Amino acid sequence: MDVGNSVPAEAAFEPLLQFEMEMGTFLSEWQHCDHVSTYLARMISHNRTDPVRHSNFFSSALNELLEVSFRGGTSSGQIGLSIYRHGPIERVQITFPCPAEQVPFYREAVQKIDRSDAHARYLDSISTDMAPSRESVLLDLAINFDASIRIEESTSPAVTLIVDLPLEGLVS
Amino acid sequence: MSVAGLSPNFKVAFDANSQVFSLAGVIRPRSVDEIADSIAMLRQAIDDVRGVLYVDVKRLIQMNNTAFHAFVRVALDACRARADLRMVIVTSSVVGWTTRMFGHLNQIEPQITVEVYDSTFYPGQSFVEDTSFIPILRTQTKMTWRHERSILPRHGLRPGIAMADVCCGIGDFAVLVQKEFQPARIVALDHSKASLAYAREVATNFGITDIEYTYGDASEMLLEDNQFDFVSCRHSLQIFNERELLLKELYRICKPGGRVYITNEKNSHCLGEPRAQSIQWTYNEVAKLFSHFDMDVELGPKSRRYLADAGFDDILVESFMVTNLDGDPQDFADVITAWENVYAGEMAVRRGDTPEFIERFRQGFRDHIFAALHPKGYAGWPIWVASGRKPT
Ligand SMILES: C[S@@+](CC[C@H](N)C(=O)[O-])C[C@H]1O[C@@H](n2cnc3c(N)ncnc32)[C@H](O)[C@@H]1O
């Protein structure tokens, strides 16, 4: 990613909160996804126009990202989550350690979201997959939450997903 | 039923009589196995129904993709196997993502349609959610607050508590409570987007930022159980056709030991002198007009029974009379003008009343205003206040 280019846009995003947890602890309990998403959603939504509904919507999206990390993550290192705001958009940046050979699959899933057949592929995944794939979860965010999604890679085997959620506009 | 390992809020049920399969609460399983029983119940429901299966997700608060895919799979397979089957998924406009997610299914399978249940869901909705109600509510609260501010502490309102004002209208009550009683948290909920927009603007103008205004259906709220020390619902039980359902929700969100506070009218008891007879005739007709639209503006004195039947204890009931002598008589006259405009100008017209009837109907309001502004006149509007405690 070209960091130099994106600096002015990044600067406009104000940090709201940061959350970190040992990956081992996170993976010890499936309910962490639900609890963390519910709790953080409530915290960041209190000054939105409709805090109750914003929190419900946001928790839905965040939970899916946490579930992706839960299912794909490895137990060494930390899961890190930062939430930023710019106007009607919340940005979720989530980083979790994963096996190096998995990284390309995330990259590919993210790239596919921008393709013109995204909607058709989303419908296809609903009508044929028994369980949602990583790709269909990201498509769900893009299509049902109007999210835009990017991926950043680091040298350590980890994935960082940057997901912009314009939920304020969807909720009110 | 609720499922081990999943949130206790998760509920799934099938009602064979109405052919409704419903999913409610938070459903975020790790794998399909955890919801195997619910999936089996849906399969069974599909086998049992003839014609249309309703899938009610209006109280579905959260559902992850794992659960969504699993339920949808069963639904789509069933439609493919049975050309006679139709499925109607009932969503709520309050939980925005459900309508979006389930909305795709129709594109995959035309036998499945999605209905947003709360687009037209109670008989008086078009009047009550319209902007025409705004002037009524604004003048009313100004008049009732003079009385309620000293009544409220007897019913449990005090600083530092968490409270919800359900059916908050234009939110001025929440603003007044916030200023006078400084609760730690106020959530104000209504199903009128016009009123909420107005409410947010009023709060902003007063520099008040900590009232959480939220769009919702009072009979299906997103708010969690046992959250509030004080739950108010003013002038609204009387306009609901499903009163028990509303009371159940007020009860649910109230903390054990907390109180639910309701105010209601008995319109036929509005009064005035001089011209008492014409005034009385009109307000008797107001009560009939509302009941035509399934609203009971005679509810006030029935509050005690409603609260008792809903399971509250330590019930307190009192009444007060808003009169032309409370402050500026013109305020009283403004309330009546607002009533005349909506009741005679809109509701009677909608009922199909004759011009002669409407003229006589209007006359009673004008006479009430006459009484209010008369130097020796007296005009009154009685309100019943009741509250009950949720047992601990
Ligand atoms: C008569 S007004 C009372 C408003 C306010 N409590 C007051 O005293 O000024 C009734 C209110 O109930 C709201 N309402 C009606 N049905 C509702 C529902 N199902 N859920 C939420 N609000 C509802 C209407 O939009 C309206 O604002």
Coordinates of C-alpha atoms and ligand atoms in Angstrom, one line a residue:
Chain A
M1 CA 0.0 0.0 0.0
D2 CA 1.2 3.5 -0.8
V3 CA 1.3 5.1 2.6
G4 CA 2.6 8.5 1.3
N5 CA -0.5 9.0 -0.9
S6 CA -3.1 8.2 1.7
V7 CA -1.8 10.4 4.5
P8 CA -4.1 13.4 4.0
A9 CA -7.2 11.2 3.9
E10 CA -6.0 9.2 6.9
A11 CA -5.4 12.3 9.0
A12 CA -9.1 13.2 8.8
F13 CA -10.0 10.0 10.7
E14 CA -10.1 10.6 14.4
P15 CA -9.3 7.7 16.7
L16 CA -12.2 6.6 18.9
L17 CA -10.8 3.6 20.6
Q18 CA -8.3 0.8 20.6
F19 CA -8.6 -2.7 21.8
E20 CA -6.0 -5.4 22.1
M21 CA -6.2 -8.9 23.4
E22 CA -3.8 -11.9 23.5
M23 CA -4.9 -14.1 20.6
G24 CA -4.7 -17.2 22.8
T25 CA -7.2 -15.6 25.2
F26 CA -9.4 -14.4 22.4
L27 CA -9.5 -17.9 20.8
S28 CA -10.4 -19.6 24.1
E29 CA -14.0 -18.6 24.0
W30 CA -16.3 -18.1 20.9
Q31 CA -18.5 -15.8 22.8
H32 CA -15.7 -13.2 22.9
C33 CA -16.8 -12.2 19.3
D34 CA -20.3 -11.4 20.5
H35 CA -19.3 -9.7 23.7
V36 CA -16.5 -7.6 22.3
S37 CA -18.6 -6.4 19.3
T38 CA -21.6 -5.6 21.5
Y39 CA -19.5 -3.7 24.0
L40 CA -17.4 -1.7 21.6
A41 CA -20.4 -0.9 19.4
R42 CA -22.2 0.6 22.3
M43 CA -19.2 2.6 23.3
I44 CA -18.6 4.2 19.9
S45 CA -22.3 4.7 19.1
H46 CA -23.4 6.8 22.1
N47 CA -23.0 10.1 20.3
R48 CA -24.4 9.0 17.0
T49 CA -27.8 10.3 15.9
D50 CA -29.6 7.1 16.8
P51 CA -27.3 5.4 19.3
V52 CA -29.4 2.3 19.9
R53 CA -29.8 1.4 16.2
H54 CA -26.2 2.5 15.2
S55 CA -24.9 0.2 17.9
N56 CA -27.0 -2.7 16.6
F57 CA -25.9 -2.2 13.0
F58 CA -22.3 -1.7 14.0
S59 CA -22.2 -4.7 16.2
S60 CA -23.4 -6.8 13.3
A61 CA -20.6 -5.8 11.1
L62 CA -17.9 -5.8 13.8
N63 CA -18.9 -9.3 14.9
E64 CA -18.4 -10.7 11.4
L65 CA -14.9 -9.3 11.4
L66 CA -14.1 -10.7 14.8
E67 CA -15.5 -14.1 13.6
V68 CA -13.3 -14.0 10.6
S69 CA -10.3 -13.4 12.9
F70 CA -11.5 -16.2 15.2
R71 CA -11.8 -18.7 12.5
G72 CA -8.7 -17.8 10.6
G73 CA -6.3 -16.6 13.4
T74 CA -3.4 -18.4 15.1
S75 CA -2.9 -18.3 18.8
S76 CA 0.4 -16.5 19.0
G77 CA 0.5 -12.8 19.2
Q78 CA -2.3 -10.3 19.6
I79 CA -5.5 -9.3 18.0
G80 CA -5.6 -5.5 17.6
L81 CA -8.7 -3.5 16.8
S82 CA -8.8 0.3 16.3
I83 CA -11.9 2.3 15.5
Y84 CA -11.8 5.7 13.9
R85 CA -14.4 8.2 12.8
H86 CA -14.7 10.6 10.0
G87 CA -18.1 12.3 9.6
P88 CA -20.7 9.6 8.9
I89 CA -18.1 6.8 8.6
E90 CA -16.5 4.5 11.2
R91 CA -13.3 2.9 10.2
V92 CA -12.4 -0.5 11.8
Q93 CA -8.9 -1.6 11.5
I94 CA -8.4 -5.2 12.7
T95 CA -5.1 -7.0 12.8
F96 CA -4.7 -10.7 13.7
P97 CA -1.9 -13.2 13.3
C98 CA -2.6 -15.9 10.7
P99 CA -0.7 -18.6 8.9
A100 CA 1.5 -17.1 6.2
E101 CA 0.0 -19.3 3.5
Q102 CA -3.4 -18.0 4.3
V103 CA -2.6 -14.3 3.6
P104 CA -3.1 -14.6 -0.2
F105 CA -6.6 -15.9 0.3
Y106 CA -7.6 -12.8 2.3
R107 CA -6.0 -10.6 -0.4
E108 CA -7.9 -12.4 -3.1
A109 CA -11.2 -12.2 -1.2
V110 CA -10.8 -8.4 -0.7
Q111 CA -9.9 -7.8 -4.4
K112 CA -13.0 -9.6 -5.5
I113 CA -15.3 -7.3 -3.6
D114 CA -14.6 -4.5 -6.1
R115 CA -15.4 -6.5 -9.1
S116 CA -18.6 -5.8 -11.0
D117 CA -20.0 -9.3 -10.4
A118 CA -19.8 -8.9 -6.6
H119 CA -23.6 -8.9 -6.1
A120 CA -24.1 -11.9 -8.3
R121 CA -21.4 -13.8 -6.4
Y122 CA -23.0 -12.8 -3.1
L123 CA -26.3 -14.2 -4.2
D124 CA -24.6 -17.3 -5.4
S125 CA -22.9 -17.8 -2.1
I126 CA -26.2 -17.4 -0.2
S127 CA -27.9 -19.9 -2.5
T128 CA -25.2 -22.6 -2.6
D129 CA -22.9 -22.5 0.3
M130 CA -23.9 -24.4 3.4
A131 CA -21.6 -22.2 5.6
P132 CA -20.4 -18.8 4.7
S133 CA -16.9 -18.5 3.2
R134 CA -14.5 -15.8 4.2
E135 CA -15.3 -14.2 0.9
S136 CA -19.0 -14.2 1.4
V137 CA -18.7 -12.6 4.8
L138 CA -16.7 -9.8 3.2
L139 CA -19.2 -9.5 0.4
D140 CA -22.0 -9.3 3.1
L141 CA -20.2 -6.3 4.6
A142 CA -19.8 -4.6 1.3
I143 CA -23.3 -5.2 0.1
N144 CA -25.4 -5.0 3.2
F145 CA -23.4 -2.5 5.1
D146 CA -22.0 -0.5 2.2
A147 CA -18.5 -1.2 3.5
S148 CA -15.4 -0.5 1.6
I149 CA -12.6 -2.9 2.5
R150 CA -8.9 -2.8 2.1
I151 CA -6.1 -5.1 3.2
E152 CA -2.7 -4.4 4.6
E153 CA 0.0 -6.9 4.9
S154 CA 3.0 -6.9 7.2
T155 CA 6.1 -8.9 7.3
S156 CA 5.0 -11.0 10.2
P157 CA 2.3 -13.5 9.3
A158 CA -0.7 -11.3 10.0
V159 CA -3.5 -9.7 8.2
T160 CA -4.9 -6.2 8.7
L161 CA -8.3 -5.4 7.3
I162 CA -9.4 -1.8 7.1
V163 CA -13.2 -1.6 6.8
D164 CA -15.0 1.7 6.3
L165 CA -18.6 1.5 7.5
P166 CA -20.9 4.4 6.6
L167 CA -23.6 3.3 9.0
E168 CA -24.7 6.7 10.3
G169 CA -26.3 7.3 6.9
L170 CA -27.9 3.9 6.7
V171 CA -29.4 4.1 10.2
S172 CA -31.0 7.6 10.1
Chain B
M1 CA -37.0 -22.4 23.6
S2 CA -33.4 -21.3 24.1
V3 CA -30.3 -23.1 23.1
A4 CA -27.4 -24.1 25.3
G5 CA -24.2 -22.3 24.4
L6 CA -26.0 -19.6 22.6
S7 CA -27.2 -16.3 24.0
P8 CA -30.1 -16.7 26.4
N9 CA -31.9 -14.1 24.3
F10 CA -32.1 -16.5 21.4
K11 CA -35.7 -17.7 20.9
V12 CA -37.1 -19.8 18.2
A13 CA -40.7 -20.9 17.9
F14 CA -43.3 -22.3 15.5
D15 CA -47.0 -21.6 15.8
A16 CA -48.8 -24.1 13.7
N17 CA -52.1 -22.3 13.8
S18 CA -50.9 -19.1 12.3
Q19 CA -48.1 -20.8 10.3
V20 CA -45.5 -18.5 11.8
F21 CA -41.9 -19.6 12.4
S22 CA -40.2 -16.9 14.5
L23 CA -36.6 -16.2 15.3
A24 CA -35.8 -13.6 18.0
G25 CA -32.9 -12.3 20.0
V26 CA -29.2 -12.8 19.3
I27 CA -28.1 -15.8 17.1
R28 CA -24.4 -16.0 16.6
P29 CA -23.4 -19.6 16.6
R30 CA -19.9 -20.8 15.9
S31 CA -21.1 -23.7 13.7
V32 CA -24.4 -24.9 12.3
D33 CA -24.4 -27.8 14.8
E34 CA -25.2 -25.4 17.6
I35 CA -28.5 -24.4 16.0
A36 CA -29.3 -27.9 14.7
D37 CA -32.5 -28.0 16.7
S38 CA -33.8 -24.7 15.4
I39 CA -33.0 -25.8 11.8
A40 CA -34.9 -29.0 12.4
M41 CA -37.8 -27.0 13.7
L42 CA -37.8 -24.9 10.5
R43 CA -37.8 -28.1 8.4
Q44 CA -40.6 -29.5 10.4
A45 CA -42.6 -26.2 10.1
I46 CA -42.1 -26.3 6.3
D47 CA -43.4 -29.9 6.2
D48 CA -46.5 -28.9 8.3
V49 CA -47.6 -25.8 6.5
R50 CA -50.0 -25.4 3.5
G51 CA -49.7 -22.3 1.4
V52 CA -47.8 -19.6 3.2
L53 CA -45.1 -19.9 5.9
Y54 CA -44.4 -16.7 7.7
V55 CA -40.9 -16.3 9.0
D56 CA -41.0 -13.6 11.6
V57 CA -37.6 -12.0 12.2
K58 CA -38.9 -8.7 13.5
R59 CA -37.4 -9.3 16.9
L60 CA -34.2 -10.7 15.6
I61 CA -31.6 -8.5 17.1
Q62 CA -28.4 -10.1 15.8
M63 CA -27.8 -13.0 13.4
N64 CA -24.4 -13.9 12.1
N65 CA -23.7 -15.2 8.6
T66 CA -23.3 -18.7 9.8
A67 CA -26.9 -18.8 11.1
F68 CA -28.2 -16.7 8.1
H69 CA -26.7 -19.2 5.6
A70 CA -28.0 -22.2 7.5
F71 CA -31.6 -21.0 7.7
V72 CA -31.6 -19.6 4.2
R73 CA -30.4 -22.9 2.9
V74 CA -33.3 -24.7 4.3
A75 CA -35.8 -22.1 3.0
L76 CA -34.4 -22.1 -0.5
D77 CA -34.2 -25.9 -0.7
A78 CA -37.9 -26.1 0.4
C79 CA -39.0 -23.6 -2.2
R80 CA -37.2 -25.6 -4.9
A81 CA -38.8 -28.8 -3.7
R82 CA -42.3 -27.5 -3.3
A83 CA -43.7 -25.2 -6.0
D84 CA -46.9 -24.7 -3.9
L85 CA -45.0 -23.2 -1.0
R86 CA -44.7 -19.4 -0.4
M87 CA -42.6 -17.8 2.2
V88 CA -43.1 -14.4 3.7
I89 CA -40.2 -13.0 5.7
V90 CA -41.5 -10.4 8.2
T91 CA -38.8 -7.9 9.0
S92 CA -38.8 -4.6 10.9
S93 CA -37.7 -1.2 9.6
V94 CA -36.0 -0.7 13.0
V95 CA -33.4 -3.4 12.6
G96 CA -32.0 -2.1 9.3
W97 CA -29.7 -5.0 8.3
T98 CA -32.4 -7.7 8.4
T99 CA -34.5 -6.0 5.7
R100 CA -31.3 -5.7 3.6
M101 CA -30.0 -9.2 4.2
F102 CA -33.3 -11.0 3.8
G103 CA -34.3 -8.8 0.9
H104 CA -31.9 -10.6 -1.4
L105 CA -33.8 -13.8 -1.1
N106 CA -36.5 -12.7 -3.4
Q107 CA -34.0 -12.2 -6.2
I108 CA -32.9 -15.8 -5.7
E109 CA -36.3 -17.3 -5.2
P110 CA -39.5 -15.5 -6.2
Q111 CA -41.6 -17.7 -3.9
I112 CA -39.9 -15.8 -1.0
T113 CA -41.0 -12.2 -0.3
V114 CA -40.1 -9.8 2.4
E115 CA -42.6 -7.6 4.3
V116 CA -41.6 -4.8 6.6
Y117 CA -44.3 -5.2 9.2
D118 CA -44.1 -1.7 10.7
S119 CA -44.7 0.3 7.6
T120 CA -48.4 0.4 8.3
F121 CA -49.0 -1.4 11.6
Y122 CA -51.6 0.3 13.7
P123 CA -54.8 2.0 12.7
G124 CA -54.1 5.5 13.8
Q125 CA -50.5 5.6 12.6
S126 CA -51.0 7.9 9.7
F127 CA -52.3 10.7 12.0
V128 CA -50.1 10.1 14.9
E129 CA -46.8 9.8 13.0
D130 CA -47.6 12.8 10.8
T131 CA -46.2 16.2 11.4
S132 CA -49.7 17.4 12.1
F133 CA -49.4 15.9 15.6
I134 CA -46.3 18.1 16.4
P135 CA -48.2 21.3 17.4
I136 CA -50.5 19.2 19.6
L137 CA -47.7 17.5 21.5
R138 CA -45.8 20.7 21.9
T139 CA -48.6 22.7 23.5
Q140 CA -49.8 19.7 25.6
T141 CA -46.5 19.1 27.3
K142 CA -46.1 22.7 28.2
M143 CA -49.4 22.5 30.0
T144 CA -48.9 19.1 31.6
W145 CA -45.4 19.7 32.8
R146 CA -46.5 22.3 35.4
H147 CA -48.3 19.5 37.1
E148 CA -46.1 16.5 36.4
R149 CA -42.8 18.1 37.6
S150 CA -44.1 17.8 41.2
I151 CA -45.9 14.5 40.6
L152 CA -43.0 12.6 39.1
P153 CA -40.8 12.3 42.2
R154 CA -43.7 10.5 44.0
H155 CA -43.5 7.9 41.2
G156 CA -39.8 7.3 41.5
L157 CA -38.1 9.8 39.2
R158 CA -34.9 11.1 40.9
P159 CA -31.5 12.2 39.8
G160 CA -28.8 9.8 38.7
I161 CA -31.2 7.0 37.4
A162 CA -31.4 5.4 34.0
M163 CA -34.7 6.2 32.3
A164 CA -36.5 5.6 29.1
D165 CA -39.3 7.6 27.6
V166 CA -41.2 5.3 25.3
C167 CA -43.3 6.9 22.6
C168 CA -41.5 10.2 23.3
G169 CA -43.1 12.1 20.5
I170 CA -41.2 15.3 19.9
G171 CA -39.1 14.7 23.0
D172 CA -39.8 17.8 25.0
F173 CA -40.7 15.7 28.0
A174 CA -37.2 14.2 27.9
V175 CA -35.6 17.6 27.6
L176 CA -37.6 18.9 30.6
V177 CA -36.8 15.8 32.7
Q178 CA -33.2 16.1 31.8
K179 CA -33.0 19.7 32.9
E180 CA -35.0 19.2 36.1
F181 CA -34.0 15.7 37.3
Q182 CA -30.6 15.0 35.8
P183 CA -30.9 11.3 35.2
A184 CA -27.7 9.5 34.4
R185 CA -29.1 8.2 31.1
I186 CA -32.2 9.0 29.0
V187 CA -33.3 6.9 26.0
A188 CA -36.2 8.4 24.2
L189 CA -37.9 6.2 21.6
D190 CA -40.6 6.8 19.0
H191 CA -41.8 5.4 15.7
S192 CA -42.3 8.8 14.1
K193 CA -39.3 9.9 12.1
A194 CA -40.8 13.4 11.8
S195 CA -41.2 13.7 15.5
L196 CA -37.7 12.4 16.2
A197 CA -36.1 14.8 13.7
Y198 CA -37.9 17.6 15.5
A199 CA -36.8 16.3 18.9
R200 CA -33.2 16.2 17.9
E201 CA -33.3 19.7 16.7
V202 CA -35.0 20.9 19.9
A203 CA -32.4 19.2 22.0
T204 CA -29.5 20.6 20.0
N205 CA -31.0 24.1 20.3
F206 CA -31.1 23.7 24.1
G207 CA -27.4 22.5 24.0
I208 CA -28.5 19.1 25.2
T209 CA -26.5 16.2 23.8
D210 CA -27.0 13.3 26.1
I211 CA -30.6 12.2 25.3
E212 CA -30.4 9.1 23.2
Y213 CA -33.2 9.5 20.7
T214 CA -34.0 6.3 18.9
Y215 CA -36.4 5.1 16.2
G216 CA -38.2 2.0 17.3
D217 CA -41.4 0.2 17.8
A218 CA -42.5 0.3 21.4
S219 CA -44.0 -3.1 21.1
E220 CA -40.8 -4.7 19.8
M221 CA -37.9 -2.7 21.3
L222 CA -34.3 -3.3 20.6
L223 CA -33.5 -2.2 24.2
E224 CA -32.3 -5.0 26.5
D225 CA -34.2 -6.4 29.5
N226 CA -34.0 -4.9 33.0
Q227 CA -32.2 -1.7 31.9
F228 CA -34.1 1.2 33.4
D229 CA -35.1 2.4 36.8
F230 CA -37.9 4.5 35.4
V231 CA -39.8 3.9 32.2
S232 CA -42.4 6.5 31.1
C233 CA -45.0 6.2 28.4
R234 CA -47.1 9.2 28.2
H235 CA -50.4 9.6 26.4
S236 CA -49.6 6.6 24.3
L237 CA -51.0 3.4 25.8
Q238 CA -54.4 5.0 24.9
I239 CA -53.5 5.1 21.2
F240 CA -52.3 1.5 21.0
N241 CA -54.6 -1.2 19.8
E242 CA -52.3 -3.8 21.3
R243 CA -52.0 -2.5 24.8
E244 CA -50.9 -5.7 26.6
L245 CA -48.0 -6.0 24.2
L246 CA -46.8 -2.5 24.9
L247 CA -47.1 -3.0 28.7
K248 CA -45.1 -6.2 28.4
E249 CA -42.3 -4.4 26.7
L250 CA -42.3 -1.6 29.2
Y251 CA -42.2 -4.2 31.9
R252 CA -39.4 -6.1 30.2
I253 CA -37.0 -3.1 29.9
C254 CA -37.7 -1.9 33.5
K255 CA -35.3 -3.1 36.2
P256 CA -36.8 -5.2 39.0
G257 CA -37.7 -2.7 41.6
G258 CA -38.0 0.1 39.0
R259 CA -41.2 1.8 38.0
V260 CA -43.2 2.2 34.8
Y261 CA -45.1 5.5 34.7
I262 CA -48.0 6.0 32.3
T263 CA -50.3 9.0 31.7
N264 CA -53.6 8.8 29.8
E265 CA -56.7 10.8 29.2
K266 CA -60.4 10.4 29.5
N267 CA -61.5 12.7 26.8
S268 CA -65.2 12.6 27.5
H269 CA -64.4 14.3 30.9
C270 CA -63.0 17.4 29.3
L271 CA -65.1 20.3 30.5
G272 CA -65.8 24.0 30.4
E273 CA -68.2 26.7 31.5
P274 CA -69.9 28.5 29.9
R275 CA -71.3 26.4 27.0
A276 CA -70.8 23.2 28.9
Q277 CA -73.3 21.1 26.9
S278 CA -71.8 21.8 23.5
I279 CA -68.3 21.1 24.9
Q280 CA -69.4 17.9 26.4
W281 CA -71.1 16.7 23.3
T282 CA -67.9 17.3 21.3
Y283 CA -65.6 15.4 23.7
N284 CA -68.0 12.5 23.8
E285 CA -67.7 12.4 20.1
V286 CA -63.9 12.6 20.3
A287 CA -63.9 9.4 22.3
K288 CA -66.1 7.7 19.7
L289 CA -63.9 9.1 16.9
F290 CA -60.7 7.6 18.4
S291 CA -62.4 4.3 19.0
H292 CA -63.2 4.2 15.3
F293 CA -59.5 4.1 14.8
D294 CA -59.0 1.5 17.5
M295 CA -57.7 4.0 20.0
D296 CA -59.1 4.4 23.6
V297 CA -58.8 8.0 24.8
E298 CA -61.1 7.0 27.7
L299 CA -58.3 4.8 29.1
G300 CA -57.1 7.0 32.0
P301 CA -59.2 5.5 34.8
K302 CA -58.5 2.0 33.5
S303 CA -54.7 2.4 34.1
R304 CA -54.8 0.7 37.5
R305 CA -56.3 -2.5 36.0
Y306 CA -53.9 -2.4 33.0
L307 CA -50.8 -2.1 35.3
A308 CA -52.1 -4.8 37.7
D309 CA -52.8 -7.2 34.8
A310 CA -49.3 -6.6 33.4
G311 CA -47.8 -7.8 36.7
F312 CA -46.8 -4.6 38.4
D313 CA -47.2 -4.1 42.2
D314 CA -47.3 -1.1 44.4
I315 CA -49.5 0.7 41.9
L316 CA -50.1 4.4 42.4
V317 CA -52.8 6.3 40.6
E318 CA -53.6 10.0 40.7
S319 CA -55.2 12.5 38.4
F320 CA -54.8 16.2 37.7
M321 CA -56.7 18.7 35.7
V322 CA -55.0 21.0 33.3
T323 CA -57.0 24.2 33.3
N324 CA -57.1 27.6 31.7
L325 CA -56.1 29.0 35.1
D326 CA -52.7 27.2 35.2
G327 CA -50.9 29.9 33.4
D328 CA -51.6 31.9 30.2
P329 CA -55.2 30.8 29.2
Q330 CA -54.0 31.2 25.6
D331 CA -51.8 28.1 26.1
F332 CA -54.9 26.2 26.9
A333 CA -56.7 27.6 23.9
D334 CA -53.7 26.6 21.7
V335 CA -54.0 23.0 22.7
I336 CA -57.7 23.0 21.8
T337 CA -57.0 24.6 18.5
A338 CA -54.5 21.9 17.7
W339 CA -57.0 19.2 18.6
E340 CA -59.7 20.8 16.5
N341 CA -57.4 20.9 13.5
V342 CA -56.4 17.2 13.7
Y343 CA -59.6 15.7 15.1
A344 CA -62.2 17.6 13.1
G345 CA -60.0 18.6 10.2
E346 CA -58.3 15.3 9.5
M347 CA -59.7 12.3 11.5
A348 CA -63.4 13.0 11.1
V349 CA -62.9 13.7 7.4
R350 CA -61.1 10.4 7.1
R351 CA -63.9 8.6 8.9
G352 CA -66.2 10.1 6.2
D353 CA -68.3 12.4 8.5
T354 CA -70.7 14.8 7.0
P355 CA -70.0 18.5 6.8
E356 CA -72.9 19.2 9.2
F357 CA -71.4 16.8 11.8
I358 CA -68.0 18.2 11.4
E359 CA -69.3 21.7 11.9
R360 CA -71.1 20.8 15.1
F361 CA -68.0 18.8 16.2
R362 CA -65.8 21.9 15.6
Q363 CA -68.2 24.1 17.5
G364 CA -67.6 22.2 20.8
F365 CA -63.8 22.9 20.5
R366 CA -64.5 26.6 19.7
D367 CA -66.8 26.7 22.8
H368 CA -64.1 25.1 24.9
I369 CA -61.7 27.9 23.7
F370 CA -64.4 30.5 24.4
A371 CA -64.7 29.1 28.0
A372 CA -60.9 29.1 28.4
L373 CA -60.5 32.7 27.3
H374 CA -63.7 34.0 29.0
P375 CA -62.9 36.3 31.9
K376 CA -65.1 34.3 34.3
G377 CA -64.8 31.0 32.4
Y378 CA -63.3 27.7 33.4
A379 CA -61.9 25.0 31.1
G380 CA -60.4 21.7 32.0
W381 CA -58.6 18.7 30.6
P382 CA -58.2 15.8 33.0
I383 CA -55.2 13.4 33.0
W384 CA -54.6 10.2 34.8
V385 CA -51.2 9.3 36.0
A386 CA -50.3 5.8 37.1
S387 CA -47.2 3.9 37.9
G388 CA -46.4 0.4 39.1
R389 CA -43.3 -1.3 40.4
K390 CA -41.8 -4.3 38.7
P391 CA -41.5 -6.9 41.4
T392 CA -38.0 -7.8 42.5
Ligands
LIG1 C1 -50.1 10.9 21.6 S1 -48.4 10.9 21.2 C2 -47.6 11.2 22.7 C3 -46.2 11.7 22.6 C4 -45.5 12.1 23.9 N1 -45.4 11.0 24.8 C5 -46.2 13.3 24.6 O1 -46.9 13.1 25.6 O2 -46.2 14.3 24.0 C6 -48.1 9.2 20.8 C7 -46.8 8.9 20.3 O3 -46.6 7.5 20.2 C8 -45.8 7.2 19.1 N2 -46.1 5.8 18.7 C9 -47.2 5.3 18.3 N3 -47.1 4.0 18.1 C10 -45.8 3.7 18.4 C11 -45.0 2.5 18.3 N4 -45.5 1.3 18.0 N5 -43.7 2.6 18.7 C12 -43.2 3.8 19.0 N6 -43.9 4.9 19.1 C13 -45.2 4.9 18.7 C14 -46.3 8.2 18.0 O4 -45.4 8.4 17.0 C15 -46.5 9.5 18.9 O5 -45.3 10.2 18.9

